[in-house]
């Protein structure tokens, strides 16, 4: 199974459209959304191409391919217009013996390679409890990360497709065959980690 991973669309139709072009071109089987799908949030400027109704129109036809979790900017009204579940605080998938745990990062936060919680996720108050081998996916910070922690788990934040921060590029990630890769929104592979 090939998974396309993205986060923090924040209602940008243009960013969503670009990401879905890569989802299709790379022939992915599932689309993993790590929250903050429609609303830009009070701390962010409006992203380029802001059009939540356009994002809805792009994502709803793919509802049977989408696995999503709730971000801090997602609300019950979003669930009313989206044809896929998006209000769980996390999702968990087991693919070929690998546990994939996806969350936004504001309720559950991963432990980074240096043992710290990612900046921006300090208010998360629930611990992620998964066994190895595992991939822990999160969003929220808009900063792309791909590393292994001291438990041998792959920690991945694909960054934001619409509002990247921390000097990282807008982008996404791909998981397939025990390998996670980060890409920017031009399709350039930035980094890869294998189990």
PDB file of N, CA and C in Angstrom, residues 50-114:
ATOM      1  N   UNK A  50      -7.110  30.588  -0.842  1.00  0.00           N
ATOM      2  CA  UNK A  50      -8.058  30.210   0.208  1.00  0.00           C
ATOM      3  C   UNK A  50      -9.461  30.090  -0.365  1.00  0.00           C
ATOM      4  N   UNK A  51      -9.999  28.893  -0.305  1.00  0.00           N
ATOM      5  CA  UNK A  51     -11.352  28.604  -0.791  1.00  0.00           C
ATOM      6  C   UNK A  51     -11.777  27.261  -0.197  1.00  0.00           C
ATOM      7  N   UNK A  52     -12.258  27.258   1.055  1.00  0.00           N
ATOM      8  CA  UNK A  52     -12.630  25.996   1.693  1.00  0.00           C
ATOM      9  C   UNK A  52     -13.641  25.179   0.890  1.00  0.00           C
ATOM     10  N   UNK A  53     -14.589  25.842   0.228  1.00  0.00           N
ATOM     11  CA  UNK A  53     -15.559  25.087  -0.581  1.00  0.00           C
ATOM     12  C   UNK A  53     -14.866  24.372  -1.740  1.00  0.00           C
ATOM     13  N   UNK A  54     -13.827  24.974  -2.285  1.00  0.00           N
ATOM     14  CA  UNK A  54     -13.051  24.318  -3.333  1.00  0.00           C
ATOM     15  C   UNK A  54     -12.312  23.099  -2.809  1.00  0.00           C
ATOM     16  N   UNK A  55     -11.795  23.191  -1.561  1.00  0.00           N
ATOM     17  CA  UNK A  55     -11.114  22.050  -0.934  1.00  0.00           C
ATOM     18  C   UNK A  55     -12.114  20.921  -0.708  1.00  0.00           C
ATOM     19  N   UNK A  56     -13.303  21.271  -0.255  1.00  0.00           N
ATOM     20  CA  UNK A  56     -14.354  20.269  -0.061  1.00  0.00           C
ATOM     21  C   UNK A  56     -14.632  19.548  -1.374  1.00  0.00           C
ATOM     22  N   UNK A  57     -14.775  20.311  -2.461  1.00  0.00           N
ATOM     23  CA  UNK A  57     -15.074  19.729  -3.777  1.00  0.00           C
ATOM     24  C   UNK A  57     -13.940  18.822  -4.261  1.00  0.00           C
ATOM     25  N   UNK A  58     -12.704  19.128  -3.888  1.00  0.00           N
ATOM     26  CA  UNK A  58     -11.570  18.286  -4.283  1.00  0.00           C
ATOM     27  C   UNK A  58     -11.479  17.005  -3.462  1.00  0.00           C
ATOM     28  N   UNK A  59     -11.759  17.105  -2.166  1.00  0.00           N
ATOM     29  CA  UNK A  59     -11.565  15.955  -1.277  1.00  0.00           C
ATOM     30  C   UNK A  59     -12.744  14.993  -1.223  1.00  0.00           C
ATOM     31  N   UNK A  60     -13.976  15.493  -1.266  1.00  0.00           N
ATOM     32  CA  UNK A  60     -15.134  14.603  -1.107  1.00  0.00           C
ATOM     33  C   UNK A  60     -15.192  13.467  -2.128  1.00  0.00           C
ATOM     34  N   UNK A  61     -14.818  13.666  -3.402  1.00  0.00           N
ATOM     35  CA  UNK A  61     -14.827  12.528  -4.329  1.00  0.00           C
ATOM     36  C   UNK A  61     -13.823  11.425  -3.954  1.00  0.00           C
ATOM     37  N   UNK A  62     -12.865  11.760  -3.094  1.00  0.00           N
ATOM     38  CA  UNK A  62     -11.857  10.786  -2.659  1.00  0.00           C
ATOM     39  C   UNK A  62     -12.159  10.206  -1.283  1.00  0.00           C
ATOM     40  N   UNK A  63     -13.356  10.423  -0.780  1.00  0.00           N
ATOM     41  CA  UNK A  63     -13.705  10.064   0.600  1.00  0.00           C
ATOM     42  C   UNK A  63     -13.344   8.624   0.950  1.00  0.00           C
ATOM     43  N   UNK A  64     -13.521   7.685   0.031  1.00  0.00           N
ATOM     44  CA  UNK A  64     -13.222   6.285   0.330  1.00  0.00           C
ATOM     45  C   UNK A  64     -11.719   5.999   0.373  1.00  0.00           C
ATOM     46  N   UNK A  65     -10.903   6.965  -0.006  1.00  0.00           N
ATOM     47  CA  UNK A  65      -9.442   6.816   0.006  1.00  0.00           C
ATOM     48  C   UNK A  65      -8.794   7.581   1.156  1.00  0.00           C
ATOM     49  N   UNK A  66      -9.585   8.388   1.888  1.00  0.00           N
ATOM     50  CA  UNK A  66      -9.044   9.295   2.901  1.00  0.00           C
ATOM     51  C   UNK A  66      -9.170   8.724   4.308  1.00  0.00           C
ATOM     52  N   UNK A  67      -8.077   8.830   5.056  1.00  0.00           N
ATOM     53  CA  UNK A  67      -8.057   8.564   6.496  1.00  0.00           C
ATOM     54  C   UNK A  67      -7.564   9.864   7.124  1.00  0.00           C
ATOM     55  N   UNK A  68      -8.361  10.427   8.023  1.00  0.00           N
ATOM     56  CA  UNK A  68      -8.048  11.756   8.556  1.00  0.00           C
ATOM     57  C   UNK A  68      -8.211  11.810  10.063  1.00  0.00           C
ATOM     58  N   UNK A  69      -7.575  12.792  10.650  1.00  0.00           N
ATOM     59  CA  UNK A  69      -7.764  13.093  12.069  1.00  0.00           C
ATOM     60  C   UNK A  69      -8.037  14.584  12.216  1.00  0.00           C
ATOM     61  N   UNK A  70      -8.457  14.968  13.395  1.00  0.00           N
ATOM     62  CA  UNK A  70      -8.860  16.347  13.681  1.00  0.00           C
ATOM     63  C   UNK A  70      -7.653  17.192  14.064  1.00  0.00           C
ATOM     64  N   UNK A  71      -7.607  18.386  13.495  1.00  0.00           N
ATOM     65  CA  UNK A  71      -6.621  19.374  13.910  1.00  0.00           C
ATOM     66  C   UNK A  71      -7.242  20.372  14.856  1.00  0.00           C
ATOM     67  N   UNK A  72      -6.438  21.229  15.420  1.00  0.00           N
ATOM     68  CA  UNK A  72      -6.956  22.220  16.363  1.00  0.00           C
ATOM     69  C   UNK A  72      -7.851  23.260  15.693  1.00  0.00           C
ATOM     70  N   UNK A  73      -7.803  23.385  14.380  1.00  0.00           N
ATOM     71  CA  UNK A  73      -8.680  24.322  13.658  1.00  0.00           C
ATOM     72  C   UNK A  73      -9.908  23.636  13.058  1.00  0.00           C
ATOM     73  N   UNK A  74     -10.049  22.332  13.225  1.00  0.00           N
ATOM     74  CA  UNK A  74     -11.192  21.602  12.679  1.00  0.00           C
ATOM     75  C   UNK A  74     -12.331  21.582  13.691  1.00  0.00           C
ATOM     76  N   UNK A  75     -13.557  21.631  13.185  1.00  0.00           N
ATOM     77  CA  UNK A  75     -14.732  21.712  14.059  1.00  0.00           C
ATOM     78  C   UNK A  75     -15.835  20.799  13.550  1.00  0.00           C
ATOM     79  N   UNK A  76     -16.864  20.647  14.355  1.00  0.00           N
ATOM     80  CA  UNK A  76     -17.989  19.795  13.980  1.00  0.00           C
ATOM     81  C   UNK A  76     -18.627  20.236  12.664  1.00  0.00           C
ATOM     82  N   UNK A  77     -18.639  21.525  12.394  1.00  0.00           N
ATOM     83  CA  UNK A  77     -19.230  22.000  11.143  1.00  0.00           C
ATOM     84  C   UNK A  77     -18.445  21.477   9.932  1.00  0.00           C
ATOM     85  N   UNK A  78     -17.139  21.260  10.098  1.00  0.00           N
ATOM     86  CA  UNK A  78     -16.338  20.691   9.007  1.00  0.00           C
ATOM     87  C   UNK A  78     -16.816  19.281   8.675  1.00  0.00           C
ATOM     88  N   UNK A  79     -17.127  18.505   9.713  1.00  0.00           N
ATOM     89  CA  UNK A  79     -17.613  17.144   9.497  1.00  0.00           C
ATOM     90  C   UNK A  79     -18.939  17.142   8.749  1.00  0.00           C
ATOM     91  N   UNK A  80     -19.717  18.205   8.914  1.00  0.00           N
ATOM     92  CA  UNK A  80     -21.012  18.287   8.235  1.00  0.00           C
ATOM     93  C   UNK A  80     -20.861  18.419   6.717  1.00  0.00           C
ATOM     94  N   UNK A  81     -19.722  18.946   6.239  1.00  0.00           N
ATOM     95  CA  UNK A  81     -19.544  19.163   4.800  1.00  0.00           C
ATOM     96  C   UNK A  81     -18.551  18.190   4.172  1.00  0.00           C
ATOM     97  N   UNK A  82     -17.831  17.428   4.981  1.00  0.00           N
ATOM     98  CA  UNK A  82     -16.870  16.460   4.452  1.00  0.00           C
ATOM     99  C   UNK A  82     -17.463  15.057   4.517  1.00  0.00           C
ATOM    100  N   UNK A  83     -17.246  14.284   3.487  1.00  0.00           N
ATOM    101  CA  UNK A  83     -17.826  12.941   3.376  1.00  0.00           C
ATOM    102  C   UNK A  83     -16.925  11.849   3.953  1.00  0.00           C
ATOM    103  N   UNK A  84     -15.952  12.218   4.754  1.00  0.00           N
ATOM    104  CA  UNK A  84     -15.076  11.264   5.419  1.00  0.00           C
ATOM    105  C   UNK A  84     -14.917  11.719   6.868  1.00  0.00           C
ATOM    106  N   UNK A  85     -14.631  10.779   7.736  1.00  0.00           N
ATOM    107  CA  UNK A  85     -14.493  11.087   9.155  1.00  0.00           C
ATOM    108  C   UNK A  85     -13.243  11.933   9.384  1.00  0.00           C
ATOM    109  N   UNK A  86     -13.408  13.026  10.149  1.00  0.00           N
ATOM    110  CA  UNK A  86     -12.266  13.908  10.379  1.00  0.00           C
ATOM    111  C   UNK A  86     -12.202  14.447  11.804  1.00  0.00           C
ATOM    112  N   UNK A  87     -12.931  13.852  12.740  1.00  0.00           N
ATOM    113  CA  UNK A  87     -12.970  14.409  14.089  1.00  0.00           C
ATOM    114  C   UNK A  87     -12.283  13.555  15.155  1.00  0.00           C
ATOM    115  N   UNK A  88     -11.681  12.439  14.777  1.00  0.00           N
ATOM    116  CA  UNK A  88     -10.925  11.643  15.743  1.00  0.00           C
ATOM    117  C   UNK A  88      -9.584  12.298  16.032  1.00  0.00           C
ATOM    118  N   UNK A  89      -9.099  12.168  17.254  1.00  0.00           N
ATOM    119  CA  UNK A  89      -7.820  12.780  17.614  1.00  0.00           C
ATOM    120  C   UNK A  89      -6.619  12.043  17.032  1.00  0.00           C
ATOM    121  N   UNK A  90      -6.840  10.827  16.558  1.00  0.00           N
ATOM    122  CA  UNK A  90      -5.765  10.068  15.928  1.00  0.00           C
ATOM    123  C   UNK A  90      -6.373   8.973  15.060  1.00  0.00           C
ATOM    124  N   UNK A  91      -5.540   8.388  14.223  1.00  0.00           N
ATOM    125  CA  UNK A  91      -5.890   7.150  13.526  1.00  0.00           C
ATOM    126  C   UNK A  91      -4.708   6.211  13.648  1.00  0.00           C
ATOM    127  N   UNK A  92      -4.990   4.923  13.500  1.00  0.00           N
ATOM    128  CA  UNK A  92      -3.937   3.918  13.558  1.00  0.00           C
ATOM    129  C   UNK A  92      -4.181   2.898  12.472  1.00  0.00           C
ATOM    130  N   UNK A  93      -3.132   2.597  11.731  1.00  0.00           N
ATOM    131  CA  UNK A  93      -3.187   1.644  10.624  1.00  0.00           C
ATOM    132  C   UNK A  93      -2.065   0.642  10.849  1.00  0.00           C
ATOM    133  N   UNK A  94      -2.307  -0.617  10.525  1.00  0.00           N
ATOM    134  CA  UNK A  94      -1.219  -1.593  10.511  1.00  0.00           C
ATOM    135  C   UNK A  94      -1.059  -2.056   9.073  1.00  0.00           C
ATOM    136  N   UNK A  95       0.124  -1.806   8.527  1.00  0.00           N
ATOM    137  CA  UNK A  95       0.416  -2.117   7.132  1.00  0.00           C
ATOM    138  C   UNK A  95       1.665  -2.992   7.091  1.00  0.00           C
ATOM    139  N   UNK A  96       1.510  -4.233   6.695  1.00  0.00           N
ATOM    140  CA  UNK A  96       2.625  -5.166   6.579  1.00  0.00           C
ATOM    141  C   UNK A  96       3.450  -5.210   7.869  1.00  0.00           C
ATOM    142  N   UNK A  97       2.748  -5.246   9.011  1.00  0.00           N
ATOM    143  CA  UNK A  97       3.406  -5.354  10.299  1.00  0.00           C
ATOM    144  C   UNK A  97       3.920  -4.040  10.873  1.00  0.00           C
ATOM    145  N   UNK A  98       3.737  -2.945  10.155  1.00  0.00           N
ATOM    146  CA  UNK A  98       4.186  -1.636  10.625  1.00  0.00           C
ATOM    147  C   UNK A  98       2.978  -0.848  11.116  1.00  0.00           C
ATOM    148  N   UNK A  99       3.059  -0.345  12.340  1.00  0.00           N
ATOM    149  CA  UNK A  99       1.995   0.485  12.885  1.00  0.00           C
ATOM    150  C   UNK A  99       2.220   1.923  12.450  1.00  0.00           C
ATOM    151  N   UNK A 100       1.199   2.506  11.840  1.00  0.00           N
ATOM    152  CA  UNK A 100       1.232   3.918  11.448  1.00  0.00           C
ATOM    153  C   UNK A 100       0.245   4.642  12.346  1.00  0.00           C
ATOM    154  N   UNK A 101       0.764   5.554  13.156  1.00  0.00           N
ATOM    155  CA  UNK A 101      -0.055   6.337  14.071  1.00  0.00           C
ATOM    156  C   UNK A 101      -0.066   7.765  13.554  1.00  0.00           C
ATOM    157  N   UNK A 102      -1.256   8.270  13.246  1.00  0.00           N
ATOM    158  CA  UNK A 102      -1.385   9.631  12.747  1.00  0.00           C
ATOM    159  C   UNK A 102      -2.180  10.506  13.690  1.00  0.00           C
ATOM    160  N   UNK A 103      -1.692  11.703  13.939  1.00  0.00           N
ATOM    161  CA  UNK A 103      -2.365  12.658  14.809  1.00  0.00           C
ATOM    162  C   UNK A 103      -1.994  14.055  14.343  1.00  0.00           C
ATOM    163  N   UNK A 104      -2.678  15.058  14.861  1.00  0.00           N
ATOM    164  CA  UNK A 104      -2.342  16.418  14.464  1.00  0.00           C
ATOM    165  C   UNK A 104      -1.149  16.951  15.260  1.00  0.00           C
ATOM    166  N   UNK A 105      -1.129  16.701  16.546  1.00  0.00           N
ATOM    167  CA  UNK A 105      -0.009  17.144  17.367  1.00  0.00           C
ATOM    168  C   UNK A 105      -0.402  18.047  18.514  1.00  0.00           C
ATOM    169  N   UNK A 106      -1.673  18.418  18.574  1.00  0.00           N
ATOM    170  CA  UNK A 106      -2.102  19.295  19.667  1.00  0.00           C
ATOM    171  C   UNK A 106      -2.686  18.511  20.842  1.00  0.00           C
ATOM    172  N   UNK A 107      -3.045  17.249  20.643  1.00  0.00           N
ATOM    173  CA  UNK A 107      -3.545  16.386  21.713  1.00  0.00           C
ATOM    174  C   UNK A 107      -2.507  15.305  22.029  1.00  0.00           C
ATOM    175  N   UNK A 108      -1.996  14.654  21.008  1.00  0.00           N
ATOM    176  CA  UNK A 108      -0.919  13.675  21.126  1.00  0.00           C
ATOM    177  C   UNK A 108       0.324  14.277  20.473  1.00  0.00           C
ATOM    178  N   UNK A 109       1.465  14.125  21.105  1.00  0.00           N
ATOM    179  CA  UNK A 109       2.707  14.649  20.531  1.00  0.00           C
ATOM    180  C   UNK A 109       3.768  13.557  20.532  1.00  0.00           C
ATOM    181  N   UNK A 110       4.546  13.487  19.473  1.00  0.00           N
ATOM    182  CA  UNK A 110       5.617  12.490  19.428  1.00  0.00           C
ATOM    183  C   UNK A 110       6.815  12.922  20.254  1.00  0.00           C
ATOM    184  N   UNK A 111       7.686  11.973  20.532  1.00  0.00           N
ATOM    185  CA  UNK A 111       8.966  12.268  21.159  1.00  0.00           C
ATOM    186  C   UNK A 111      10.011  12.271  20.053  1.00  0.00           C
ATOM    187  N   UNK A 112      10.709  13.387  19.897  1.00  0.00           N
ATOM    188  CA  UNK A 112      11.714  13.550  18.847  1.00  0.00           C
ATOM    189  C   UNK A 112      12.968  12.736  19.168  1.00  0.00           C
ATOM    190  N   UNK A 113      13.908  12.738  18.250  1.00  0.00           N
ATOM    191  CA  UNK A 113      15.130  11.944  18.405  1.00  0.00           C
ATOM    192  C   UNK A 113      15.949  12.367  19.621  1.00  0.00           C
ATOM    193  N   UNK A 114      15.843  13.634  20.035  1.00  0.00           N
ATOM    194  CA  UNK A 114      16.580  14.099  21.206  1.00  0.00           C
ATOM    195  C   UNK A 114      15.767  13.977  22.497  1.00  0.00           C
TER     196      UNK A 114
END
